[in-house]
Structure formats: C-alpha cells, structure tokens
Short mmCIF file of C-alpha atoms and ligand atoms in Angstrom, two decimals:
data_model
loop_
_atom_site.label_atom_id
_atom_site.label_comp_id
_atom_site.label_asym_id
_atom_site.label_seq_id
_atom_site.Cartn_x
_atom_site.Cartn_y
_atom_site.Cartn_z
CA UNK A 214 -23.58 9.48 -14.82
CA UNK A 215 -20.74 11.36 -13.30
CA UNK A 216 -20.73 12.61 -9.48
CA UNK A 217 -23.26 11.34 -7.45
CA UNK A 218 -25.57 14.56 -6.35
CA UNK A 219 -25.61 13.71 -2.63
CA UNK A 220 -22.22 12.90 -2.46
CA UNK A 221 -21.62 16.47 -4.16
CA UNK A 222 -23.72 17.73 -1.42
CA UNK A 223 -21.99 16.01 1.27
CA UNK A 224 -18.23 17.12 0.03
CA UNK A 225 -18.11 19.95 2.53
CA UNK A 226 -18.70 17.58 5.22
CA UNK A 227 -16.37 14.65 4.01
CA UNK A 228 -13.67 17.45 3.60
CA UNK A 229 -14.09 18.32 7.07
CA UNK A 230 -13.61 14.91 8.36
CA UNK A 231 -10.30 14.37 5.85
CA UNK A 232 -9.00 17.65 7.62
CA UNK A 233 -9.40 16.43 11.04
CA UNK A 234 -7.76 13.04 10.15
CA UNK A 235 -4.99 14.83 8.31
CA UNK A 236 -4.69 16.91 11.65
CA UNK A 237 -4.37 13.85 13.99
CA UNK A 238 -1.92 11.19 11.94
CA UNK A 239 -1.55 7.66 13.89
CA UNK A 240 1.21 5.30 12.82
CA UNK A 241 0.90 1.48 11.73
CA UNK A 242 -1.38 -0.39 14.16
CA UNK A 243 -1.77 2.62 16.54
CA UNK A 244 -4.81 3.95 14.82
CA UNK A 245 -6.97 4.28 17.79
CA UNK A 246 -8.42 7.68 17.33
CA UNK A 247 -9.04 7.26 13.64
CA UNK A 248 -10.54 3.64 14.09
CA UNK A 249 -12.88 5.03 16.91
CA UNK A 250 -13.83 8.04 15.04
CA UNK A 251 -14.73 5.34 11.78
CA UNK A 252 -16.29 3.24 14.12
CA UNK A 253 -18.58 5.80 15.55
CA UNK A 254 -19.35 7.27 12.31
CA UNK A 255 -20.42 3.94 10.70
CA UNK A 256 -22.88 3.35 13.78
CA UNK A 257 -24.20 7.20 13.27
CA UNK A 258 -24.59 6.22 9.63
CA UNK A 259 -27.11 3.16 10.55
CA UNK A 260 -24.43 0.67 9.32
CA UNK A 261 -26.34 -2.82 10.10
CA UNK A 262 -22.87 -4.11 11.71
CA UNK A 263 -19.84 -2.26 12.93
CA UNK A 264 -16.99 -4.72 14.20
CA UNK A 265 -14.06 -3.23 15.53
CA UNK A 266 -10.77 -4.99 16.35
CA UNK A 267 -10.62 -7.11 12.94
CA UNK A 268 -6.50 -6.83 12.31
CA UNK A 269 -5.84 -5.25 15.76
CA UNK A 270 -7.23 -1.78 14.97
CA UNK A 271 -9.04 -2.55 11.60
CA UNK A 272 -12.80 -1.72 11.37
CA UNK A 273 -15.45 -3.30 9.38
CA UNK A 274 -18.98 -1.76 8.41
CA UNK A 275 -21.63 -3.87 7.26
CA UNK A 276 -24.36 -2.24 5.01
CA UNK A 277 -27.21 -4.58 4.20
CA UNK A 278 -29.34 -3.50 0.97
CA UNK A 279 -33.10 -3.88 0.09
CA UNK A 280 -32.91 -7.17 0.04
CA UNK A 281 -30.55 -10.18 -0.25
CA UNK A 282 -31.96 -11.58 -3.29
CA UNK A 283 -28.04 -12.20 -4.71
CA UNK A 284 -26.56 -13.21 -1.47
CA UNK A 285 -23.47 -10.91 -2.59
CA UNK A 286 -21.31 -9.27 -0.37
CA UNK A 287 -18.94 -6.57 -2.04
CA UNK A 288 -16.21 -5.52 0.08
CA UNK A 289 -14.40 -1.82 -0.26
CA UNK A 290 -11.26 -1.11 1.49
CA UNK A 291 -9.53 1.85 2.68
CA UNK A 292 -6.28 2.57 4.77
CA UNK A 293 -6.10 4.68 7.42
CA UNK A 294 -2.15 4.83 8.84
CA UNK A 295 -0.03 7.75 8.38
CA UNK A 296 3.90 7.90 8.17
CA UNK A 297 6.90 9.22 10.21
CA UNK A 298 7.57 12.20 8.27
CA UNK A 299 7.95 15.78 9.62
CA UNK A 300 4.96 17.70 7.57
CA UNK A 301 6.49 20.79 5.74
CA UNK A 302 2.93 21.82 4.13
CA UNK A 303 2.01 24.85 6.41
CA UNK A 304 -1.49 24.05 5.73
CA UNK A 305 -3.82 25.25 8.61
CA UNK A 306 -4.81 21.49 9.28
CA UNK A 307 -1.17 20.35 9.11
CA UNK A 308 -0.31 17.42 11.66
CA UNK A 309 -0.15 18.36 15.16
CA UNK A 310 2.11 15.55 16.06
CA UNK A 311 5.21 16.48 14.56
CA UNK A 312 7.34 13.35 12.94
CA UNK A 313 3.84 11.95 11.81
CA UNK A 314 1.91 12.90 8.68
CA UNK A 315 -0.50 11.68 6.51
CA UNK A 316 1.92 12.03 3.48
CA UNK A 317 0.40 9.07 1.33
CA UNK A 318 -3.38 10.32 1.42
CA UNK A 319 -4.64 7.42 3.33
CA UNK A 320 -6.38 10.50 5.46
CA UNK A 321 -8.55 10.88 1.94
CA UNK A 322 -9.06 7.23 1.27
CA UNK A 323 -10.80 6.91 4.69
CA UNK A 324 -12.81 9.89 4.26
CA UNK A 325 -13.86 9.14 0.84
CA UNK A 326 -15.01 5.41 1.94
CA UNK A 327 -16.81 7.04 5.01
CA UNK A 328 -18.62 9.18 2.55
CA UNK A 329 -19.42 6.48 0.39
CA UNK A 330 -20.74 4.43 3.67
CA UNK A 331 -23.09 7.20 4.67
CA UNK A 332 -24.58 7.36 1.24
CA UNK A 333 -25.08 3.75 0.93
CA UNK A 334 -26.43 3.38 4.04
CA UNK A 335 -28.81 6.14 3.80
CA UNK A 336 -30.00 5.06 0.46
CA UNK A 337 -29.77 1.38 0.32
CA UNK A 338 -30.26 1.41 -3.30
CA UNK A 339 -28.86 -2.27 -3.82
CA UNK A 340 -29.41 -5.66 -3.01
CA UNK A 341 -26.91 -8.09 -1.00
CA UNK A 342 -24.78 -6.24 1.45
CA UNK A 343 -21.54 -3.92 1.58
CA UNK A 344 -18.42 -4.57 3.27
CA UNK A 345 -16.79 -1.13 3.99
CA UNK A 346 -13.00 -2.16 5.28
CA UNK A 347 -10.97 0.39 7.10
CA UNK A 348 -7.55 -1.24 7.59
CA UNK A 349 -4.64 -0.12 9.67
CA UNK A 350 -0.65 -0.48 9.08
CA UNK A 351 -0.49 -0.47 5.36
CA UNK A 352 2.96 1.34 5.47
CA UNK A 353 4.88 -1.84 6.59
CA UNK A 354 3.01 -3.42 9.27
CA UNK A 355 0.76 -5.74 6.64
CA UNK A 356 -2.32 -4.74 8.11
CA UNK A 357 -4.21 -6.17 5.36
CA UNK A 358 -2.53 -9.65 6.06
CA UNK A 359 -3.66 -9.06 9.62
CA UNK A 360 -7.37 -8.51 8.70
CA UNK A 361 -7.33 -11.37 6.17
CA UNK A 362 -6.04 -13.62 9.16
CA UNK A 363 -8.71 -12.42 11.61
CA UNK A 364 -11.08 -13.64 8.77
CA UNK A 365 -12.20 -10.75 7.13
CA UNK A 366 -13.07 -12.48 3.95
CA UNK A 367 -14.73 -15.49 5.08
CA UNK A 368 -16.35 -13.92 8.43
CA UNK A 369 -18.41 -11.63 6.32
CA UNK A 370 -18.74 -13.78 3.36
CA UNK A 371 -17.12 -11.01 1.23
CA UNK A 372 -17.19 -12.40 -2.70
CA UNK A 373 -15.05 -9.67 -4.41
CA UNK A 374 -13.34 -6.79 -3.01
CA UNK A 375 -11.98 -3.37 -4.28
CA UNK A 376 -9.24 -0.78 -3.08
CA UNK A 377 -8.23 2.70 -4.35
CA UNK A 378 -5.21 4.75 -3.95
CA UNK A 379 -4.75 8.46 -4.94
CA UNK A 380 -2.18 9.16 -7.75
CA UNK A 381 0.04 12.34 -7.90
CA UNK A 382 0.15 13.59 -11.21
CA UNK A 383 -2.81 12.21 -12.51
CA UNK A 384 -5.36 14.50 -13.34
CA UNK A 385 -8.26 14.92 -11.06
CA UNK A 386 -11.30 12.72 -12.17
CA UNK A 387 -8.89 10.45 -14.12
CA UNK A 388 -8.28 6.65 -12.84
CA UNK A 389 -5.45 4.38 -13.93
CA UNK A 390 -5.83 0.51 -13.53
CA UNK A 391 -4.30 -2.66 -14.95
CA UNK A 392 -5.32 -6.40 -14.91
CA UNK A 393 -2.52 -8.69 -13.43
CA UNK A 394 0.33 -7.82 -11.49
CA UNK A 395 0.03 -3.91 -10.55
CA UNK A 396 2.53 -3.41 -7.46
CA UNK A 397 5.20 -5.42 -6.84
CA UNK A 398 6.52 -7.85 -3.92
CA UNK A 399 9.01 -5.78 -1.53
CA UNK A 400 11.57 -7.83 -0.03
CA UNK A 401 14.53 -6.72 2.19
CA UNK A 402 17.58 -8.11 2.89
CA UNK A 403 20.60 -7.35 5.31
CA UNK A 404 24.17 -8.95 4.51
CA UNK A 405 26.73 -9.00 7.25
CA UNK A 406 30.13 -9.20 5.53
CA UNK A 407 32.69 -10.44 8.02
CA UNK A 408 36.56 -10.25 7.57
CA UNK A 409 39.46 -9.37 9.72
CA UNK A 410 40.03 -6.03 10.53
CA UNK A 411 43.39 -4.01 10.72
CA UNK A 412 45.72 -1.40 9.56
CA UNK A 413 44.86 -0.03 6.15
CA UNK A 414 48.44 -0.03 5.10
CA UNK A 415 48.80 -3.83 5.75
CA UNK A 416 46.25 -5.25 3.59
CA UNK A 417 48.10 -8.54 3.40
CA UNK A 418 47.52 -9.11 6.95
CA UNK A 419 44.01 -8.47 7.07
CA UNK A 420 40.77 -9.70 5.08
CA UNK A 421 38.93 -6.60 3.73
CA UNK A 422 35.37 -6.23 4.09
CA UNK A 423 35.04 -3.04 2.46
CA UNK A 424 36.45 -4.75 -0.82
CA UNK A 425 34.26 -7.85 -0.14
CA UNK A 426 31.24 -5.85 0.13
CA UNK A 427 31.98 -3.74 -2.61
CA UNK A 428 31.83 -6.57 -5.03
CA UNK A 429 28.82 -7.89 -3.80
CA UNK A 430 27.03 -4.71 -4.38
CA UNK A 431 28.33 -4.76 -7.87
CA UNK A 432 27.46 -8.46 -8.64
CA UNK A 433 24.13 -8.37 -7.04
CA UNK A 434 23.11 -6.22 -10.15
CA UNK A 435 23.58 -9.40 -12.39
CA UNK A 436 20.37 -10.79 -10.94
CA UNK A 437 18.52 -8.36 -13.05
CA UNK A 438 20.98 -8.31 -15.85
CA UNK A 439 22.01 -12.18 -16.16
CA UNK A 440 19.56 -14.35 -13.95
CA UNK A 441 16.28 -12.92 -14.90
CA UNK A 442 14.37 -13.37 -18.07
CA UNK A 443 14.98 -9.67 -19.63
CA UNK A 444 11.26 -9.69 -20.56
CA UNK A 445 10.36 -10.06 -16.62
CA UNK A 446 10.95 -7.05 -14.10
CA UNK A 447 12.98 -7.30 -10.85
CA UNK A 448 14.77 -4.45 -8.86
CA UNK A 449 17.87 -5.10 -6.53
CA UNK A 450 18.99 -2.14 -4.60
CA UNK A 451 21.80 -1.70 -2.11
CA UNK A 452 20.37 1.33 0.02
CA UNK A 453 22.94 1.08 3.06
CA UNK A 454 26.36 0.42 3.23
CA UNK A 455 27.89 0.86 6.62
CA UNK A 456 31.29 0.02 8.20
CA UNK A 457 31.86 0.29 11.90
CA UNK A 458 34.80 2.67 11.52
CA UNK A 459 35.23 5.95 10.25
CA UNK A 460 38.73 6.27 10.29
CA UNK A 461 40.97 6.91 7.30
CA UNK A 462 43.30 3.93 8.27
CA UNK A 463 41.34 1.06 9.62
CA UNK A 464 40.04 -1.81 7.79
CA UNK A 465 36.75 -2.67 9.41
CA UNK A 466 36.05 -6.03 10.78
CA UNK A 467 32.53 -6.02 9.49
CA UNK A 468 30.45 -4.21 6.83
CA UNK A 469 26.79 -4.43 6.79
CA UNK A 470 24.61 -3.67 3.52
CA UNK A 471 20.94 -3.45 3.44
CA UNK A 472 18.70 -3.36 0.48
CA UNK A 473 15.42 -4.26 -1.26
CA UNK A 474 14.45 -6.81 -4.20
CA UNK A 475 11.20 -5.87 -5.83
CA UNK A 476 9.64 -8.46 -8.22
CA UNK A 477 6.16 -9.44 -9.78
CA UNK A 478 6.63 -13.00 -10.61
CA UNK A 479 6.68 -15.61 -7.79
CA UNK A 480 9.49 -17.69 -9.10
CA UNK A 481 11.48 -14.86 -10.01
CA UNK A 482 11.13 -13.69 -6.52
CA UNK A 483 12.21 -16.93 -5.56
CA UNK A 484 15.13 -17.02 -7.96
CA UNK A 485 16.24 -13.47 -6.58
CA UNK A 486 16.47 -14.79 -3.00
CA UNK A 487 18.49 -17.81 -3.90
CA UNK A 488 20.98 -15.86 -6.40
CA UNK A 489 21.05 -12.94 -3.85
CA UNK A 490 22.41 -15.47 -1.08
CA UNK A 491 24.77 -17.33 -3.27
CA UNK A 492 26.32 -14.06 -4.72
CA UNK A 493 26.76 -12.79 -1.09
CA UNK A 494 27.99 -15.69 0.56
CA UNK A 495 30.26 -17.06 -2.03
CA UNK A 496 31.97 -13.91 -3.15
CA UNK A 497 32.84 -13.37 0.56
CA UNK A 498 34.11 -16.68 1.05
CA UNK A 499 36.17 -16.46 -2.28
CA UNK A 500 37.84 -13.44 -1.00
CA UNK A 501 38.84 -15.13 2.30
CA UNK A 502 36.01 -13.95 4.26
CA UNK A 503 32.18 -14.71 5.03
CA UNK A 504 28.94 -13.22 4.52
CA UNK A 505 25.40 -13.98 6.43
CA UNK A 506 22.37 -13.24 4.81
CA UNK A 507 18.86 -12.12 6.25
CA UNK A 508 16.18 -12.04 4.08
CA UNK A 509 13.05 -10.48 5.37
CA UNK A 510 10.27 -11.23 3.08
CA UNK A 511 7.83 -8.37 2.61
CA UNK A 512 4.27 -7.72 0.74
CA UNK A 513 3.63 -10.13 -1.94
CA UNK A 514 2.82 -8.79 -5.55
CA UNK A 515 -0.46 -7.33 -5.97
CA UNK A 516 -2.51 -8.94 -8.54
CA UNK A 517 -5.86 -7.58 -9.95
CA UNK A 518 -8.22 -10.30 -11.11
CA UNK A 519 -8.97 -9.99 -14.72
CA UNK A 520 -12.82 -9.73 -14.44
CA UNK A 521 -12.89 -7.24 -11.64
CA UNK A 522 -10.26 -5.27 -13.10
CA UNK A 523 -12.97 -4.55 -15.97
CA UNK A 524 -15.73 -4.12 -13.76
CA UNK A 525 -13.83 -1.41 -11.77
CA UNK A 526 -12.84 0.31 -15.07
CA UNK A 527 -16.41 0.17 -16.28
CA UNK A 528 -17.48 2.22 -13.17
CA UNK A 529 -14.78 4.40 -13.71
CA UNK A 530 -15.71 5.12 -17.17
CA UNK A 531 -19.27 5.93 -15.81
CA UNK A 532 -18.06 8.14 -13.18
CA UNK A 533 -15.60 9.76 -15.55
CA UNK A 534 -16.00 9.14 -19.01
CA UNK A 535 -13.80 6.87 -21.27
CA UNK A 536 -10.81 9.50 -22.00
CA UNK A 537 -10.33 9.66 -18.38
CA UNK A 538 -9.82 6.09 -17.50
CA UNK A 539 -6.58 4.09 -18.44
CA UNK A 540 -7.44 0.51 -18.00
CA UNK A 541 -4.14 -1.00 -19.25
CA UNK A 542 -1.49 1.42 -17.42
CA UNK A 543 2.03 0.59 -16.14
CA UNK A 544 2.98 -1.74 -13.49
CA UNK A 545 4.48 -0.06 -10.17
CA UNK A 546 7.76 -1.47 -8.59
CA UNK A 547 6.41 -0.16 -5.22
CA UNK A 548 4.54 -2.22 -2.87
CA UNK A 549 0.87 -2.44 -1.44
CA UNK A 550 -0.75 -4.70 1.34
CA UNK A 551 -4.02 -4.77 -0.08
CA UNK A 552 -2.18 -7.64 -2.14
CA UNK A 553 -3.14 -9.87 0.78
CA UNK A 554 -6.65 -9.48 0.42
CA UNK A 555 -6.67 -10.04 -3.15
CA UNK A 556 -4.63 -13.37 -2.64
CA UNK A 557 -7.78 -14.81 -1.00
CA UNK A 558 -10.41 -13.09 -2.95
CA UNK A 559 -11.15 -11.63 -6.35
CA UNK A 560 -10.90 -7.94 -6.76
CA UNK A 561 -9.22 -5.08 -8.12
CA UNK A 562 -7.45 -2.24 -6.92
CA UNK A 563 -7.18 1.23 -9.00
CA UNK A 564 -5.46 4.57 -8.85
CA UNK A 565 -7.41 7.85 -8.81
CA UNK A 566 -5.90 11.12 -9.84
CA UNK A 567 -4.81 13.41 -7.14
CA UNK A 568 -4.01 16.05 -9.33
CA UNK A 569 -0.63 18.23 -9.82
CA UNK A 570 0.64 17.61 -6.24
CA UNK A 571 4.06 16.52 -4.45
CA UNK A 572 4.73 12.78 -4.67
CA UNK A 573 3.36 10.35 -2.05
CA UNK A 574 5.41 10.23 1.29
CA UNK A 575 6.87 13.61 0.46
CA UNK A 576 6.58 16.43 3.26
CA UNK A 577 4.83 18.60 0.99
CA UNK A 578 2.31 16.24 -0.09
CA UNK A 579 -1.32 16.74 0.62
CA UNK A 580 -4.39 14.74 -0.42
CA UNK A 581 -6.67 16.75 -2.74
CA UNK A 582 -9.99 17.30 -1.38
CA UNK A 583 -11.40 17.73 -5.14
CA UNK A 584 -10.98 14.40 -5.44
CA UNK A 585 -13.49 13.30 -2.83
CA UNK A 586 -16.57 13.32 -4.41
CA UNK A 587 -15.27 11.33 -7.52
CA UNK A 588 -13.77 8.81 -5.40
CA UNK A 589 -17.08 8.31 -2.96
CA UNK A 590 -19.01 8.23 -6.26
CA UNK A 591 -16.96 5.37 -7.66
CA UNK A 592 -17.49 3.50 -4.51
CA UNK A 593 -21.08 4.22 -4.51
CA UNK A 594 -21.61 3.37 -8.36
CA UNK A 595 -19.78 0.04 -7.71
CA UNK A 596 -22.04 -1.26 -5.29
CA UNK A 597 -25.26 -0.07 -7.16
CA UNK A 598 -24.00 -1.64 -10.14
CA UNK A 599 -22.41 -4.83 -8.95
CA UNK A 600 -25.81 -5.33 -6.92
CA UNK A 601 -28.57 -3.61 -8.70
CA UNK A 602 -31.77 -3.50 -6.34
CA UNK A 603 -34.44 -4.96 -7.96
NI1 NI B 236 -0.51 4.72 0.46
#
C-alpha cells in the first residue's frame, strides 16, 4: 500500500497550494494570510468544525469518520510559519517579501496536511475523528505551547497526536524516527561581565572584563566535559562575545556573552543551568569583577512516546517499505516545539526525506514537492489504520 491514488491525483493541486504559501511567507504569529487560507480550505473541504484563534493564529479542523464507535480522536499537526531569511533560490515562486522565507519547509508541511484533510473529508474511511492542527510560531515563538494553553488537547479530546518534518539529505520516500528523546531542550543565556574599564596599558588599575569573559567561555566547556555524565548529551555554545569598545587601547567596562545550552535530560538541563550560573558569577568574582546571568528557558526536549513511535514507524513502512524506514535514528540537538504537545498527549514526530536539498534555514533551501504524496499518504494511512471503519 504505497501512495494513495487519490492523493497522487491531487499532487499538482497541493503543489500549487505549497508554492502559493512559499511565495507569501509570514513570521511567528503573524500568519494571518496563511491561517485564513487554511481555515477557508478546511471549510471548503467540508470539515465538520473549523476553529480559528487557538494559540492566537492557530487553526484546528475536525473531520468526523463514518461513526464514533471508538470515541477516539487522532491529532495531526503541521507548522505554518517562515523565517527571517533573505531567499536566494531564484525560484519563480520565491518569496515576494524580502527578508522572509519559507526556509524550513513549513509551507510543505501545511500543504501536505491540507491535502490529507481534503482526502479524509472526502473519503471518511475511518471511525472516530481527526483533528488537523495548524500551528503558528514554531520558529522560536512557542506556538505549540500557545495552542496547548488554549486547550488544544482537552477541548478537542485529542487522544494521540503526530507531527512531521522534512529532512534534507534523507532520500524522498524515506522516514526516520526514534522513541524517547528526539529533539533537545533549547535554553539561551546572556552573561553580563562587569569590571572596571580603563587604559589598556594599566591593567593593574582596572578590572579586565575581556580576561574575565574569556575565562568564563573556556570554563563553561567543563559543564559538558566534567559535570555531565559522559553518556548523556549536553552542548554549551557561546555564540556572541561583545565588548562596548572597539579601541586597541581600552579595557572595556562591560562584556556581554550570549549562547545556548542543549540537553535531552531534565536533570541535566537543571544541572547545566546551575553550573553555568556558578561558573560565570564565581569566575568573575575570583578575578575581582562580577557577572550577572540571564537564563531564558526555551523549548523542552521533544520526547516521542514508545507505542506511538512504533505506530508511526509501521505506517511509514506501509507507505514506503521497511528498507526506507529507520525507526532508531540518532537524536538531534536542535529544538522543536511539538515538544509541548507531546508533554501533554502521547504521540510521535517523524522525519520525512526531502532528498538532496540545501539544509533547512539556508537561503537556498526549498521544500521538495515530490514529498507531497508521500507525506499526505502517511497522514491519511495513519488515520485509517488507527481508527479503522467498521
Ligand atoms: Ni522547521
């Protein structure tokens, strides 16, 4: 049972939707045009219920099956937002808004789920109900959390929920997934290092912030090498080192460091935060200055439920065959805000091959339209398998 015939027939139509979204990217929660198109299409398809404004600009469509025998509701989620990147693809349907670009393929995710919704509303070859979930602000705005806080799971009675993301480098038609922690928690930090500025030729008269900050940068690497259990994963990256002076002969009064911490384990996440604050403040203090740390918690680690991961992998095998499905792929230190939905509902997130394309978040990236029938068939098959019609 590979690609569903009806979805293969709809390939050109879904591709046109995808390219229209690509041409008109919107950032974060400002997905007004996109959300409007999604809601209008869901109504046109004959969804039983279309609710806008869940998580600000999020949209949910409910499609009821032939009966409610199981009383079950399966959630399928796509993200809709683009990125603040200047597109360099030169495609005929490239972004019409300079500085905004669908560089993560969320245009494709939205189009594939719309295609599946159209198919499911037409065929209704299942019992129970499907909630098709379109979320804004995946790229740093925690749109998934906003939808959960607006009652996404409880209001629609969702019992299990699934997500999907395209993966450049993975062949088209292939899937990758793993049970347990899949994407990392993504916390950010800012360290203000404060000393006493002055003439660079008189270090004894000053408290040198660049030396303090440098020592802090190096010492932070001991969190991974000396504090974390070596079998657990943690990344501490300092990504910005800014002084307030560009002169050759001035010791700056302040230095600002910025960076990110990535973990999978909740205890290790807490440990990394505590150690980072200690290292920064005590290192600065030991050198005669001080440091103030701002810790900004980001997305939690995204954890796939065991049973739903196997369900998702089985569906992928039905679509593409066993050889094309890796059900124990390596975890990723990037973040994904589908994590918030998986915190409150069992489910699983799967990667779908985008073929040999530029990496996501790159100005040359493009979602591969050949993926559309594969992804839409995965969604449709998942529903028909999980809630078989009598
Ligand atoms: Ni993405």
